[in-house]
């Protein structure tokens, strides 16, 4: 525990330094008849970022196609709140759905279980963009057949849409999550306490839900980082395909045009989740004795 407490501040500082160096990467490479590395311009960009950070009120960002620029605060906070409401809601829906599907899959007969795994591999191989476009086309098909628009499929101006973006964002990682759950369940299924539960007369359904899943959720927490990164990249796809003026689209537009705003945006994503994951890691280490790494 003490070692972790000493390591976390160092990890935080080094990561922030890495994000700072990465924020100026757009000026590092230039193309003039051939691709060249422009060290001088890169260093100059980092100096400008440092200068802007001393006066954040002077930083303006363009978040819409109308060409207007807005102060970074509170505009980026407003965009962050909307985008991460979509992300967090979709994550909980995806995690619960994947857990239920995994539970049902473990109860299937062997042949049905193998068929389920083949379907899972097929779904996991589908491009994320294809999944979103298919769902949008399906909503359009239903609208043509029934005259009812069940979900908005495109945001206009300041309009905010929630249902279909959340649904798409939740569906995209489900196959990955189910495979993760099934792997963890098979690992736990070989442990002695499972046989002990069966010897006490408990059913497979009870043992699976009460005993195995309790331990799987702990292991799931330690694998949450790649899941979070996967959904964060999917969030950018969702915002582009649904024409959402969200946080990830703003980050994409500022990556080259306003490196200081890009750096601040990365910190706005990194710091809350670093604190959340680190606190969870410390608590789980204290109460479970598990010392797995959950770096963020």
Tab-separated table of N, CA, C and O in Angstrom, residues 193 208-219:
chain	number	residue	atom	x	y	z
A	193	UNK	N	-13.219	-23.574	-4.644
A	193	UNK	CA	-14.448	-23.157	-3.983
A	193	UNK	C	-15.682	-23.443	-4.832
A	193	UNK	O	-16.797	-23.557	-4.295
A	208	UNK	N	-22.741	-19.796	-9.976
A	208	UNK	CA	-22.237	-18.882	-10.988
A	208	UNK	C	-22.518	-17.428	-10.622
A	208	UNK	O	-21.630	-16.575	-10.689
A	209	UNK	N	-23.757	-17.161	-10.215
A	209	UNK	CA	-24.157	-15.773	-9.965
A	209	UNK	C	-23.639	-15.237	-8.629
A	209	UNK	O	-23.148	-14.114	-8.551
A	210	UNK	N	-23.707	-16.053	-7.586
A	210	UNK	CA	-23.372	-15.575	-6.244
A	210	UNK	C	-21.873	-15.624	-5.976
A	210	UNK	O	-21.308	-14.689	-5.403
A	211	UNK	N	-21.215	-16.689	-6.403
A	211	UNK	CA	-19.810	-16.874	-6.050
A	211	UNK	C	-18.854	-16.444	-7.171
A	211	UNK	O	-17.931	-15.656	-6.927
A	212	UNK	N	-19.060	-16.951	-8.381
A	212	UNK	CA	-18.118	-16.648	-9.457
A	212	UNK	C	-18.161	-15.170	-9.840
A	212	UNK	O	-17.117	-14.535	-9.966
A	213	UNK	N	-19.361	-14.638	-10.024
A	213	UNK	CA	-19.458	-13.253	-10.483
A	213	UNK	C	-18.936	-12.273	-9.441
A	213	UNK	O	-18.454	-11.191	-9.804
A	214	UNK	N	-19.019	-12.614	-8.185
A	214	UNK	CA	-18.489	-11.727	-7.150
A	214	UNK	C	-16.989	-11.522	-7.335
A	214	UNK	O	-16.479	-10.406	-7.187
A	215	UNK	N	-16.274	-12.589	-7.684
A	215	UNK	CA	-14.833	-12.481	-7.919
A	215	UNK	C	-14.513	-11.928	-9.302
A	215	UNK	O	-13.505	-11.240	-9.485
A	216	UNK	N	-15.369	-12.223	-10.273
A	216	UNK	CA	-15.141	-11.741	-11.630
A	216	UNK	C	-15.246	-10.226	-11.691
A	216	UNK	O	-14.492	-9.568	-12.411
A	217	UNK	N	-16.152	-9.638	-10.906
A	217	UNK	CA	-16.299	-8.181	-10.919
A	217	UNK	C	-15.023	-7.500	-10.417
A	217	UNK	O	-14.655	-6.415	-10.886
A	218	UNK	N	-14.345	-8.128	-9.468
A	218	UNK	CA	-13.074	-7.570	-8.986
A	218	UNK	C	-12.034	-7.607	-10.094
A	218	UNK	O	-11.325	-6.622	-10.358
A	219	UNK	N	-11.928	-8.741	-10.786
A	219	UNK	CA	-10.978	-8.854	-11.894
A	219	UNK	C	-11.358	-7.918	-13.031
A	219	UNK	O	-10.484	-7.345	-13.702
